[in-house]
Coordinates of C-alpha atoms in Angstrom, one line a residue:
M1 CA -20.4 -41.2 -26.2
T2 CA -23.2 -38.7 -26.6
A3 CA -25.1 -39.3 -23.3
P4 CA -22.4 -38.0 -21.0
L5 CA -22.0 -34.8 -23.1
L6 CA -25.8 -34.2 -23.0
L7 CA -25.7 -34.4 -19.2
A8 CA -22.9 -31.8 -18.9
P9 CA -24.0 -28.4 -17.7
L10 CA -23.9 -25.4 -20.1
P11 CA -20.4 -24.0 -20.5
K12 CA -19.6 -20.6 -18.8
H13 CA -18.5 -18.9 -22.0
V14 CA -19.2 -19.6 -25.7
V15 CA -22.0 -22.1 -26.1
E16 CA -21.9 -23.5 -29.6
A17 CA -25.5 -24.6 -29.6
C18 CA -26.5 -21.0 -29.0
D19 CA -24.8 -19.5 -32.0
L20 CA -26.9 -17.2 -34.1
S21 CA -27.6 -18.0 -37.7
L22 CA -26.8 -15.4 -40.4
A23 CA -30.5 -14.6 -40.8
Q24 CA -31.0 -14.1 -37.0
A25 CA -27.8 -11.9 -36.8
T26 CA -29.1 -9.8 -39.7
K27 CA -32.5 -9.2 -38.1
V28 CA -30.9 -8.3 -34.8
A29 CA -28.5 -5.9 -36.6
E30 CA -31.4 -4.2 -38.4
A31 CA -33.3 -3.8 -35.1
I32 CA -30.2 -2.2 -33.4
V33 CA -29.6 0.2 -36.3
D34 CA -33.3 1.2 -36.4
T35 CA -33.3 1.8 -32.7
T36 CA -30.3 4.1 -32.7
G37 CA -31.4 6.4 -35.6
L38 CA -27.8 6.5 -36.8
A39 CA -28.8 5.6 -40.3
H40 CA -31.1 8.6 -40.5
A41 CA -28.3 10.8 -39.0
F42 CA -25.8 9.7 -41.6
E43 CA -28.3 10.1 -44.4
F44 CA -29.2 13.6 -43.2
S45 CA -25.6 14.7 -42.6
L46 CA -23.4 12.8 -45.1
T47 CA -25.5 12.2 -48.2
A48 CA -25.1 14.7 -51.1
R49 CA -28.3 16.2 -52.4
T50 CA -27.0 16.5 -55.9
G51 CA -25.4 14.1 -58.3
A52 CA -26.0 10.3 -58.7
P53 CA -27.8 8.6 -55.8
R54 CA -26.0 6.3 -53.4
Q55 CA -25.8 2.7 -54.6
V56 CA -25.9 1.4 -51.0
S57 CA -27.7 3.1 -48.2
W58 CA -26.2 4.0 -44.9
R59 CA -28.6 1.6 -43.2
T60 CA -27.4 -1.3 -45.3
L61 CA -23.7 -0.5 -44.5
L62 CA -24.3 -0.3 -40.8
V63 CA -26.3 -3.5 -40.9
V64 CA -23.4 -5.3 -42.6
F65 CA -20.9 -4.1 -40.1
L66 CA -23.1 -5.0 -37.2
T67 CA -23.9 -8.4 -38.6
A68 CA -20.2 -9.2 -38.9
G69 CA -19.7 -8.1 -35.3
I70 CA -22.5 -10.3 -34.1
R71 CA -21.2 -13.3 -36.0
G72 CA -17.9 -12.8 -34.2
G73 CA -14.3 -13.1 -35.3
D74 CA -11.8 -10.6 -36.6
M75 CA -13.0 -7.3 -38.0
H76 CA -11.0 -7.3 -41.2
L77 CA -12.8 -5.5 -43.9
T78 CA -12.2 -8.4 -46.2
L79 CA -14.0 -10.7 -43.8
V80 CA -16.8 -8.1 -43.4
Q81 CA -17.1 -8.1 -47.2
K82 CA -17.4 -11.9 -47.1
V83 CA -20.3 -11.6 -44.6
A84 CA -22.0 -9.1 -47.0
A85 CA -21.6 -11.6 -49.9
E86 CA -23.2 -14.3 -47.8
M87 CA -26.0 -12.0 -46.9
L88 CA -26.6 -11.1 -50.5
R89 CA -26.6 -14.8 -51.5
D90 CA -29.3 -15.6 -48.9
G91 CA -31.4 -12.6 -50.0
L92 CA -30.7 -10.6 -46.8
L93 CA -29.3 -7.6 -48.6
P94 CA -31.0 -5.4 -51.3
A95 CA -27.7 -4.8 -53.2
K96 CA -24.1 -5.9 -53.4
V97 CA -21.7 -4.3 -51.0
S98 CA -18.1 -4.2 -52.2
Y99 CA -14.8 -3.9 -50.2
C100 CA -14.3 -0.3 -51.6
Q101 CA -17.7 0.7 -50.4
L102 CA -17.0 -0.6 -46.9
W103 CA -13.6 1.1 -46.7
D104 CA -14.7 4.5 -48.2
N105 CA -17.8 4.8 -46.1
L106 CA -16.0 3.7 -42.9
D107 CA -13.5 6.5 -43.5
H108 CA -16.2 8.9 -44.5
F109 CA -18.4 8.7 -41.4
T110 CA -15.5 8.4 -38.9
T111 CA -13.8 11.4 -40.3
A112 CA -17.1 13.4 -40.3
M113 CA -17.8 12.5 -36.7
D114 CA -14.4 13.7 -35.6
A115 CA -15.0 16.9 -37.6
G116 CA -18.4 17.4 -35.8
T117 CA -20.5 17.4 -39.0
V118 CA -22.7 14.5 -38.2
V119 CA -25.9 15.5 -36.4
S120 CA -29.1 13.6 -35.6
A121 CA -31.9 13.9 -38.2
H122 CA -34.9 16.1 -37.8
N123 CA -38.4 14.5 -37.9
H124 CA -40.1 17.4 -39.6
E125 CA -39.9 19.6 -42.7
F126 CA -37.9 22.8 -42.4
D127 CA -39.8 26.1 -42.3
V128 CA -37.8 28.9 -43.9
N129 CA -38.8 32.5 -43.9
R130 CA -38.7 33.5 -47.6
V131 CA -38.0 37.1 -46.8
T132 CA -35.3 36.9 -44.2
G133 CA -34.0 33.4 -45.0
E134 CA -34.2 32.5 -41.3
L135 CA -34.9 28.9 -40.3
A136 CA -37.8 28.5 -37.9
D137 CA -37.3 26.7 -34.5
C138 CA -38.0 23.0 -34.3
P139 CA -41.3 21.9 -32.9
A140 CA -41.5 20.4 -29.5
G141 CA -40.3 16.8 -29.4
C142 CA -37.8 17.1 -32.2
T143 CA -34.4 15.7 -31.3
G144 CA -32.7 16.7 -34.5
G145 CA -29.5 18.7 -34.6
R146 CA -27.6 16.8 -31.8
T147 CA -24.0 16.3 -32.7
I148 CA -23.0 12.7 -33.0
T149 CA -19.5 12.3 -31.6
R150 CA -17.6 9.0 -31.8
E151 CA -18.4 8.4 -28.0
L152 CA -22.1 9.0 -28.6
F153 CA -22.0 6.8 -31.6
A154 CA -20.7 4.0 -29.5
A155 CA -23.0 4.6 -26.6
L156 CA -26.1 4.5 -28.9
L157 CA -25.1 1.2 -30.5
L158 CA -24.1 -0.4 -27.2
Q159 CA -27.2 0.7 -25.4
A160 CA -29.4 -0.7 -28.2
S161 CA -27.6 -4.0 -28.2
A162 CA -27.6 -4.4 -24.4
F163 CA -31.3 -3.6 -23.9
P164 CA -33.6 -5.2 -26.5
A165 CA -37.2 -4.0 -26.7
G166 CA -39.0 -4.4 -23.3
I167 CA -35.8 -4.4 -21.2
H168 CA -34.6 -1.2 -19.4
P169 CA -31.6 -0.4 -17.2
S170 CA -32.3 -1.4 -13.6
T171 CA -29.2 0.1 -12.0
T172 CA -27.5 3.4 -11.4
V173 CA -24.1 1.9 -10.6
F174 CA -21.5 1.3 -13.3
A175 CA -17.9 0.1 -13.4
L176 CA -15.1 1.6 -15.6
D177 CA -11.8 0.2 -16.7
S178 CA -9.5 0.4 -19.7
T179 CA -7.9 -2.4 -21.8
D180 CA -5.1 -2.1 -24.4
K181 CA -5.5 -2.4 -28.2
E182 CA -2.3 -2.5 -30.2
T183 CA -2.1 -0.6 -33.4
W184 CA -1.8 -2.6 -36.7
A185 CA 1.0 -0.3 -37.9
A186 CA 4.6 -1.5 -37.5
R187 CA 6.8 0.0 -34.8
R188 CA 9.7 2.1 -36.0
S189 CA 11.3 3.1 -32.7
W190 CA 11.0 2.3 -29.0
D191 CA 11.4 4.3 -25.8
N192 CA 12.3 2.3 -22.7
L193 CA 10.3 4.8 -20.6
P194 CA 7.2 6.0 -22.6
D195 CA 6.3 9.7 -22.5
I196 CA 2.9 9.2 -20.9
D197 CA 0.6 12.2 -20.3
R198 CA 1.3 13.3 -16.7
S199 CA -0.9 16.4 -16.7
S200 CA -3.4 14.7 -14.3
G201 CA -0.9 13.3 -11.9
A202 CA -0.1 9.9 -13.6
V203 CA 3.3 8.5 -12.7
H204 CA 5.6 6.0 -14.4
P205 CA 5.4 2.5 -12.8
K206 CA 9.2 2.4 -12.5
D207 CA 9.0 5.6 -10.4
E208 CA 7.1 3.6 -7.8
G209 CA 9.4 0.6 -7.9
E210 CA 7.2 -1.5 -10.1
K211 CA 9.0 -3.8 -12.5
V212 CA 8.1 -3.3 -16.2
E213 CA 9.0 -5.5 -19.1
S214 CA 10.5 -3.1 -21.7
H215 CA 13.1 -3.3 -24.4
D216 CA 16.0 -1.0 -24.5
S217 CA 15.4 2.2 -26.5
F218 CA 16.1 2.0 -30.3
T219 CA 15.4 4.2 -33.2
T220 CA 15.5 4.1 -37.0
P221 CA 16.5 7.1 -39.1
G222 CA 13.8 9.8 -38.9
W223 CA 12.0 8.2 -36.0
P224 CA 10.3 8.9 -33.6
L225 CA 8.3 11.8 -35.0
L226 CA 6.8 14.6 -32.9
G227 CA 3.1 13.9 -32.8
Y228 CA 0.3 16.5 -32.9
D229 CA -0.1 16.2 -29.1
G230 CA 3.6 16.8 -28.4
R231 CA 4.3 13.1 -27.6
A232 CA 6.5 10.8 -29.5
Q233 CA 5.0 9.0 -32.6
H234 CA 6.6 5.7 -33.2
T235 CA 4.5 4.4 -36.1
V236 CA 2.8 5.7 -39.3
D237 CA -0.4 5.6 -37.3
T238 CA -0.6 9.2 -36.3
D239 CA -2.9 8.5 -33.3
A240 CA -1.1 5.5 -31.7
R241 CA 1.1 6.2 -28.7
E242 CA 3.2 4.2 -26.2
G243 CA 1.7 3.3 -22.9
Y244 CA 1.6 0.6 -20.3
R245 CA -0.6 -2.5 -20.0
S246 CA -1.1 -4.5 -16.9
G247 CA 0.8 -7.8 -16.3
K248 CA -1.3 -10.9 -16.8
N249 CA -0.6 -14.7 -16.8
L250 CA 2.6 -14.4 -14.9
R251 CA 3.9 -11.6 -17.2
R252 CA 5.1 -8.2 -15.9
K253 CA 3.6 -4.9 -16.8
E254 CA 4.6 -4.2 -20.4
V255 CA 5.1 -1.3 -22.8
F256 CA 2.9 -1.4 -25.9
I257 CA 1.9 1.0 -28.7
G258 CA -1.6 1.7 -29.7
F259 CA -4.8 2.7 -27.9
D260 CA -6.5 2.5 -24.5
E261 CA -10.1 1.3 -24.8
H262 CA -12.1 2.7 -21.9
I263 CA -15.2 0.6 -21.4
V264 CA -18.1 1.0 -18.9
T265 CA -20.5 -1.8 -17.8
Q266 CA -23.4 -2.0 -15.5
V267 CA -23.2 -3.6 -12.0
P268 CA -26.0 -4.3 -9.5
E269 CA -27.2 -1.9 -6.9
F270 CA -25.9 -2.8 -3.4
G271 CA -27.7 -6.0 -2.4
A272 CA -29.6 -6.4 -5.7
G273 CA -29.5 -9.5 -7.9
E274 CA -27.1 -10.3 -10.7
L275 CA -27.1 -8.6 -14.0
P276 CA -25.5 -9.4 -17.4
H277 CA -22.3 -7.4 -17.7
T278 CA -22.5 -5.9 -21.2
A279 CA -20.5 -3.0 -22.6
L280 CA -22.4 0.3 -22.4
S281 CA -19.9 3.0 -23.3
L282 CA -16.6 3.1 -25.1
V283 CA -13.8 5.8 -25.5
T284 CA -10.8 5.1 -27.7
A285 CA -7.8 7.2 -26.7
P286 CA -4.1 7.1 -27.5
A287 CA -2.2 4.8 -25.1
G288 CA -0.7 6.7 -22.2
S289 CA -3.0 9.7 -22.6
D290 CA -5.0 11.4 -19.8
K291 CA -7.2 8.7 -18.2
A292 CA -9.3 11.2 -16.3
A293 CA -10.3 13.0 -19.5
A294 CA -11.2 9.7 -21.2
G295 CA -13.1 8.4 -18.2
I296 CA -15.2 11.6 -17.9
L297 CA -16.0 11.3 -21.7
A298 CA -17.2 7.7 -21.1
L299 CA -19.4 8.8 -18.2
D300 CA -20.8 11.8 -20.1
A301 CA -21.7 9.5 -23.1
L302 CA -23.7 7.3 -20.7
R303 CA -25.6 10.3 -19.4
N304 CA -26.2 11.6 -22.9
V305 CA -28.1 8.5 -23.9
G306 CA -30.3 8.6 -20.8
Y307 CA -28.6 6.5 -18.1
E308 CA -28.9 7.7 -14.6
V309 CA -25.4 7.4 -13.1
C310 CA -25.2 7.7 -9.3
E311 CA -22.1 5.6 -8.5
L312 CA -19.0 4.7 -10.4
L313 CA -16.5 1.9 -9.6
S314 CA -13.0 2.3 -11.0
D315 CA -9.5 1.3 -10.3
R316 CA -6.5 3.3 -9.1
G317 CA -5.5 4.2 -12.7
Y318 CA -8.3 6.8 -12.4
T319 CA -8.8 7.4 -8.7
Y320 CA -5.1 8.1 -8.1
L321 CA -5.1 11.1 -10.5
A322 CA -5.4 14.7 -9.3
A323 CA -8.6 15.5 -7.5
E324 CA -9.5 18.5 -9.7
K325 CA -9.3 16.2 -12.8
W326 CA -11.2 13.2 -11.4
A327 CA -12.8 13.2 -8.0
N328 CA -14.1 16.8 -8.3
A329 CA -15.3 16.2 -11.8
L330 CA -17.4 13.3 -10.6
R331 CA -18.8 15.2 -7.7
A332 CA -19.8 18.0 -10.0
R333 CA -21.8 15.5 -11.9
G334 CA -23.5 14.1 -8.8
V335 CA -21.6 10.8 -9.0
K336 CA -20.1 9.1 -6.0
Q337 CA -17.4 6.5 -6.2
T338 CA -16.0 3.4 -4.4
F339 CA -12.4 2.6 -4.9
D340 CA -9.2 1.1 -3.6
L341 CA -6.6 3.3 -2.1
H342 CA -3.0 3.5 -3.3
K343 CA -0.3 2.9 -0.6
N344 CA 0.6 6.6 -0.8
Q345 CA -3.0 7.6 0.0
R346 CA -3.2 5.5 3.2
A347 CA -2.0 7.8 6.0
V348 CA -2.9 9.6 9.2
R349 CA -3.3 13.4 8.7
P350 CA -4.6 16.2 10.9
G351 CA -8.4 16.8 10.8
P352 CA -10.3 20.1 10.2
V353 CA -10.8 20.8 13.9
M354 CA -9.0 19.9 17.2
G355 CA -9.6 16.3 18.1
S356 CA -10.2 15.0 14.6
I357 CA -7.9 13.2 12.2
W358 CA -8.1 11.9 8.6
V359 CA -7.2 8.2 8.3
D360 CA -7.3 6.4 5.0
G361 CA -9.7 9.0 3.5
G362 CA -12.1 8.8 6.5
L363 CA -12.7 11.4 9.2
F364 CA -12.3 10.1 12.7
S365 CA -12.1 11.4 16.3
D366 CA -8.6 11.2 17.6
A367 CA -10.0 8.8 20.2
L368 CA -9.4 6.1 17.5
P369 CA -7.0 3.7 19.1
Q370 CA -3.4 3.7 17.9
H371 CA -3.5 0.0 16.9
L372 CA -6.3 0.8 14.4
R373 CA -4.6 3.8 12.7
N374 CA -2.0 2.1 10.5
L375 CA -3.6 -1.1 9.2
P376 CA -2.0 -3.0 6.3
G377 CA -3.6 -3.0 2.9
F378 CA -5.1 -5.9 1.0
R379 CA -2.1 -7.3 -0.7
L380 CA -2.4 -9.3 -3.9
G381 CA -2.9 -13.1 -3.2
I382 CA -4.2 -12.6 0.3
S383 CA -6.1 -15.7 1.6
L384 CA -9.8 -15.5 2.3
E385 CA -9.3 -16.1 6.0
D386 CA -6.7 -13.3 6.2
K387 CA -8.9 -11.0 4.2
I388 CA -11.9 -11.5 6.6
A389 CA -9.7 -11.0 9.6
L390 CA -8.3 -7.8 8.2
Q391 CA -11.8 -6.5 7.3
A392 CA -12.7 -7.2 11.0
K393 CA -9.9 -4.9 12.1
Y394 CA -11.1 -2.1 9.8
N395 CA -14.6 -2.6 11.1
E396 CA -13.4 -1.7 14.6
R397 CA -12.8 1.8 13.2
I398 CA -16.5 2.4 12.5
P399 CA -17.6 3.6 16.0
Y400 CA -15.0 6.3 16.0
S401 CA -15.9 7.8 12.6
F402 CA -17.6 11.0 11.6
V403 CA -20.4 10.8 9.1
P404 CA -21.9 13.4 6.8
F405 CA -25.4 14.6 7.6
G406 CA -27.8 17.4 6.5
E407 CA -28.0 18.9 3.1
V408 CA -24.9 19.4 0.9
G409 CA -23.9 23.0 0.6
T410 CA -23.3 23.0 -3.1
A411 CA -23.0 26.8 -3.3
R412 CA -20.2 26.9 -0.8
G413 CA -18.8 23.4 -1.5
T414 CA -19.1 22.1 2.0
Q415 CA -20.7 19.3 4.0
R416 CA -21.4 19.0 7.7
W417 CA -20.1 15.9 9.6
R418 CA -21.2 14.6 13.1
G419 CA -18.9 13.1 15.6
P420 CA -19.3 9.5 17.0
A421 CA -20.6 10.4 20.5
L422 CA -23.4 12.4 18.9
R423 CA -24.4 9.3 17.0
R424 CA -24.3 7.2 20.3
L425 CA -21.6 4.9 19.0
V426 CA -19.0 5.6 21.7
R427 CA -18.9 6.5 25.4
C428 CA -16.9 9.7 25.9
V429 CA -16.3 11.6 29.2
N430 CA -17.0 14.9 27.4
N431 CA -20.5 13.8 26.5
P432 CA -22.4 12.9 29.7
E433 CA -25.3 11.5 27.8
S434 CA -23.1 9.0 26.0
M435 CA -21.7 7.7 29.3
R436 CA -25.1 6.4 30.1
L437 CA -25.0 4.1 27.1
G438 CA -24.4 0.4 27.5
Y439 CA -20.9 -1.1 27.8
D440 CA -21.3 -2.7 24.5
R441 CA -20.1 0.6 23.1
P442 CA -16.4 1.3 23.3
T443 CA -15.3 3.8 26.0
T444 CA -12.8 6.3 24.7
S445 CA -9.7 7.4 26.5
C446 CA -10.4 11.1 25.8
K447 CA -9.1 13.8 28.2
A448 CA -11.8 15.7 30.0
A449 CA -12.7 19.2 29.0
Y450 CA -10.8 22.0 30.8
T451 CA -10.9 25.7 31.2
E452 CA -8.2 27.8 29.6
P453 CA -6.7 29.9 32.4
T454 CA -5.8 32.9 30.2
T455 CA -9.1 33.2 28.3
G456 CA -11.5 31.5 30.6
K457 CA -12.9 29.5 27.7
T458 CA -13.8 25.8 27.9
V459 CA -11.6 23.6 25.7
V460 CA -12.8 20.2 24.6
P461 CA -9.7 18.4 23.5
C462 CA -11.5 15.5 21.7
G463 CA -13.8 15.5 18.6
C464 CA -16.2 12.9 19.7
S465 CA -19.1 15.4 20.2
K466 CA -18.2 18.0 17.6
T467 CA -20.0 18.9 14.4
V468 CA -17.6 20.1 11.7
T469 CA -18.0 21.6 8.3
V470 CA -15.7 20.0 5.7
S471 CA -14.9 21.5 2.4
F472 CA -15.2 19.3 -0.7
D473 CA -11.6 19.9 -1.5
D474 CA -10.3 18.4 1.8
Y475 CA -8.7 15.1 0.7
A476 CA -11.2 14.8 -2.1
R477 CA -9.0 12.2 -3.8
E478 CA -9.1 9.8 -0.9
R479 CA -12.7 10.3 0.4
Q480 CA -15.5 7.9 -0.3
D481 CA -18.9 7.0 1.3
E482 CA -17.8 3.7 2.7
L483 CA -14.9 3.6 5.1
F484 CA -11.9 2.0 3.4
G485 CA -11.3 -1.6 4.3
T486 CA -14.5 -2.4 6.1
T487 CA -16.8 -5.3 5.1
D488 CA -19.3 -2.9 3.6
W489 CA -16.5 -1.3 1.5
A490 CA -15.3 -4.7 0.4
A491 CA -18.8 -5.7 -0.6
S492 CA -19.4 -2.5 -2.6
Y493 CA -16.0 -2.4 -4.3
G494 CA -16.2 -6.1 -5.0
R495 CA -18.8 -5.4 -7.6
R496 CA -16.1 -3.9 -9.8
T497 CA -15.1 -7.4 -10.8
A498 CA -17.9 -7.0 -13.4
I499 CA -15.7 -4.9 -15.6
E500 CA -12.8 -7.3 -15.1
A501 CA -15.0 -10.2 -16.1
L502 CA -16.1 -8.2 -19.2
N503 CA -12.5 -7.5 -20.2
S504 CA -11.7 -11.2 -19.8
E505 CA -14.7 -12.1 -22.0
L506 CA -13.5 -9.7 -24.7
R507 CA -9.9 -10.8 -24.7
T508 CA -10.3 -14.5 -24.2
H509 CA -13.7 -16.0 -24.7
R510 CA -15.8 -13.9 -27.2
G511 CA -13.8 -13.8 -30.4
M512 CA -12.5 -10.3 -30.1
N513 CA -9.3 -10.8 -28.0
F514 CA -7.9 -7.4 -29.2
R515 CA -5.0 -8.9 -30.9
R516 CA -2.8 -6.6 -32.9
D517 CA -4.3 -7.9 -36.2
W518 CA -7.9 -8.1 -34.9
C519 CA -8.6 -5.1 -37.1
R520 CA -6.2 -3.7 -39.7
V521 CA -7.0 0.0 -39.8
R522 CA -5.1 3.1 -38.7
G523 CA -6.3 5.9 -36.6
A524 CA -8.3 6.2 -33.4
A525 CA -11.5 7.0 -35.2
R526 CA -11.6 3.9 -37.5
T527 CA -10.3 1.7 -34.7
H528 CA -13.0 3.0 -32.4
A529 CA -15.8 2.3 -35.0
L530 CA -14.6 -1.3 -35.5
V531 CA -14.2 -2.0 -31.8
T532 CA -17.7 -0.6 -31.3
F533 CA -19.1 -3.1 -33.9
G534 CA -17.2 -5.9 -32.1
L535 CA -18.6 -4.9 -28.7
V536 CA -22.1 -4.9 -30.1
G537 CA -21.7 -8.5 -31.2
V538 CA -20.3 -9.5 -27.8
N539 CA -23.3 -7.9 -26.1
V540 CA -25.7 -9.8 -28.3
R541 CA -23.9 -13.1 -27.8
M542 CA -23.4 -12.6 -24.1
L543 CA -27.1 -11.8 -23.5
R544 CA -28.0 -15.0 -25.5
D545 CA -25.8 -17.2 -23.3
W546 CA -26.7 -15.4 -20.1
Y547 CA -30.4 -16.0 -20.4
T548 CA -30.0 -19.5 -21.9
M549 CA -27.9 -20.6 -19.0
R550 CA -30.7 -19.5 -16.7
G551 CA -33.4 -21.3 -18.6
Q552 CA -34.9 -18.2 -20.2
A553 CA -35.6 -17.2 -23.7
D554 CA -33.1 -15.1 -25.6
P555 CA -34.5 -11.5 -25.4
W556 CA -33.2 -10.7 -28.8
M557 CA -35.1 -13.6 -30.3
V558 CA -38.2 -12.4 -28.5
A559 CA -37.6 -8.9 -29.8
I560 CA -37.3 -9.9 -33.5
G561 CA -40.1 -12.5 -33.2
D562 CA -37.9 -15.5 -33.9
T563 CA -39.3 -18.9 -32.7
T564 CA -36.8 -21.2 -34.3
D565 CA -34.6 -21.7 -31.2
P566 CA -34.7 -25.2 -29.8
D567 CA -35.4 -26.0 -26.2
F568 CA -31.8 -25.6 -24.9
S569 CA -32.8 -26.9 -21.5
A570 CA -33.7 -30.2 -23.1
I571 CA -30.6 -30.2 -25.3
H572 CA -28.3 -29.5 -22.3
A573 CA -30.1 -31.7 -19.7
R574 CA -28.4 -30.5 -16.5
R575 CA -27.8 -32.5 -13.5
T576 CA -29.1 -30.8 -10.4
P577 CA -26.8 -27.7 -10.4
P578 CA -25.3 -26.4 -7.2
P579 CA -26.8 -23.2 -5.9
R580 CA -25.2 -20.1 -7.2
K581 CA -23.0 -18.3 -4.7
R582 CA -24.3 -15.0 -3.5
A583 CA -22.2 -11.9 -4.0
L584 CA -20.7 -10.3 -0.9
H585 CA -22.8 -7.2 -1.4
V586 CA -25.9 -9.3 -1.3
R587 CA -24.8 -11.3 1.7
V588 CA -24.1 -8.2 3.7
T589 CA -27.6 -6.9 3.1
I590 CA -29.2 -10.1 4.5
G591 CA -26.8 -10.5 7.4
D592 CA -24.9 -13.5 6.0
I593 CA -21.5 -11.9 6.7
P594 CA -18.5 -14.3 6.4
R595 CA -16.8 -14.6 9.8
R596 CA -14.4 -17.5 9.3
T597 CA -11.0 -16.6 10.7
E598 CA -9.6 -20.2 11.2
P599 CA -7.9 -21.7 8.2
R600 CA -9.7 -24.5 6.4
R601 CA -8.3 -28.0 6.6
R602 CA -6.2 -29.0 3.7
Y603 CA -7.2 -31.9 1.5
P604 CA -5.4 -33.7 -1.4
L605 CA -6.3 -32.2 -4.7
V606 CA -8.2 -35.2 -5.9
A607 CA -11.9 -36.0 -6.3
K608 CA -13.7 -37.6 -3.4
H609 CA -14.4 -40.9 -5.2
H610 CA -10.7 -41.1 -6.1
R611 CA -9.7 -40.4 -2.4
D612 CA -12.0 -43.3 -1.3
A613 CA -10.6 -45.6 -3.9
A614 CA -7.0 -44.9 -3.0
N615 CA -7.8 -45.2 0.8
I616 CA -6.2 -41.9 1.5
P617 CA -6.4 -41.5 5.3
V618 CA -8.3 -38.7 6.9
P619 CA -6.9 -37.3 10.1
A620 CA -8.9 -38.4 13.2
E621 CA -10.7 -35.9 15.4
P622 CA -11.5 -36.0 19.0
D623 CA -15.2 -36.8 19.7
A624 CA -16.0 -33.3 21.0
A625 CA -14.4 -31.7 18.0
A626 CA -16.2 -34.0 15.6
A627 CA -19.5 -33.2 17.2
N628 CA -19.0 -29.4 16.9
R629 CA -17.3 -29.5 13.5
D630 CA -19.0 -27.7 10.6
T631 CA -19.6 -30.4 8.1
T632 CA -20.3 -27.9 5.3
A633 CA -16.6 -27.0 5.4
D634 CA -15.3 -30.5 4.7
T635 CA -15.3 -30.3 1.0
P636 CA -13.3 -27.6 -0.6
P637 CA -15.4 -25.4 -3.0
D638 CA -13.3 -26.5 -6.0
Q639 CA -14.0 -30.2 -5.6
P640 CA -17.2 -32.2 -6.1
G641 CA -18.9 -34.2 -3.4

């Protein structure tokens, strides 16, 4: 019975053979804590200089929390204390850590971070003028005095866990999304329609005709309370609020009470190879609060720990918000974005000059044919063949588009755009040079230029040969570098599945699952700290599995000098694995663009050897069709053989 199991390929998710031992997890946790410098910051900011010395150091406490996160499972403080007891038993801790010490210190440093009293430690002695009492400036190279916010706290730990010694970020593109975390406190009342924060333009799903699974409103005496932010407080958790969570597994969108966890992960550069999708930034905000503010906090935390962020991929929960709160805030930070458009954003609007129009966030000449102006969106569940055919229609818009060129006028907030005839993409009667191009370029139906009889000025009615100056504020919410719907746009936006995959790992496969009782604390600060420790553990375990599945050594074992790992390639003796599928953004760069528009033949949902055994007939083909048939399409991708 063991031979078939040994021949099976490595599982996609949790690999039991790759689990970390307690000693390995402790060493990894110690390396992460020492890399971040948080123990020194807590010691510098939170340790009293008088009275009895601390019984347990901040470094030891952080190592215990991180070890529990790396080992996986729920982050109950009772379970964390059990991990500490096991570490003490195995000689991995210098002193006993009690439940009260865990609770008191968790409350201590989370409260202090929210109060802004935690700062990074200085690496030098202070020089004080004995006469004036003034403190001398820090020497060059000192990083002390930086305020440690809860977002920076999470970014430092997540960065240290995602990039062991010798590994550095190799991308400037990141993906952002939020997932729900219910509060542990019991609900005391319920609003059928939550009072979400609408200051940035967020709307209730029911206002757009979306069905939401929600109970009828009910209250108990004295509830709901009026929270500190002016919103309804339905539990004794003063930070938890009502919000919406997306429908999954055939369930509709629901109302929940708790927090939105905004998480950022890395994605490959356009055309680059695959990367492990680890969590790099975390912001915990009350459910239903301003997503734009939380997303900007997550982005700034990335930049504060040294990441270069050039592009951000996010869903319509962020990009549909007011331009001044989201799109303009990203542009001010030099970050471009690729995103899907809401149905209300897809429209034809007048352009900045005569002969130009805005279509789905892109600037076009009005020579754009009518049949290409109002194309349908990519509905949920669309087949691959229909998706490719629809992308081909959007690609037909490209020759008629304006594109930015020249330097950006940051002082004036403008950018120059060139028309399609100037780029030699179309043949237009108002540009004689373009009419000498080959007939492989589309010929526009533009009216010829004419002279205004009253003024005597020449009027060019089309925009094909015009150069226009566009303000950053013109349809800033809908604009993006890639034209919406095209193959290049689909390839770029398709990389956002990285954050969806990470959320799936967190909620289903990695021991976190964000159940209501995954952690039993109240308040956004304490919840944020425990979720951070859990994400650190997920990063470590995902890196271990990601490299093991590719036949490489676990980088964390290399970093801590551990050589006890067996040869996993020998334990999991693979059959010859099928080649990994290339991502669409990689296929586009090498010219392997999917062009299939005909539907694939349908086959019974049974394996090939079962079909042969059952003598299931295969439809006959004419000889000519059989000779020209693509044999690689015979076997559906989800069936062997």
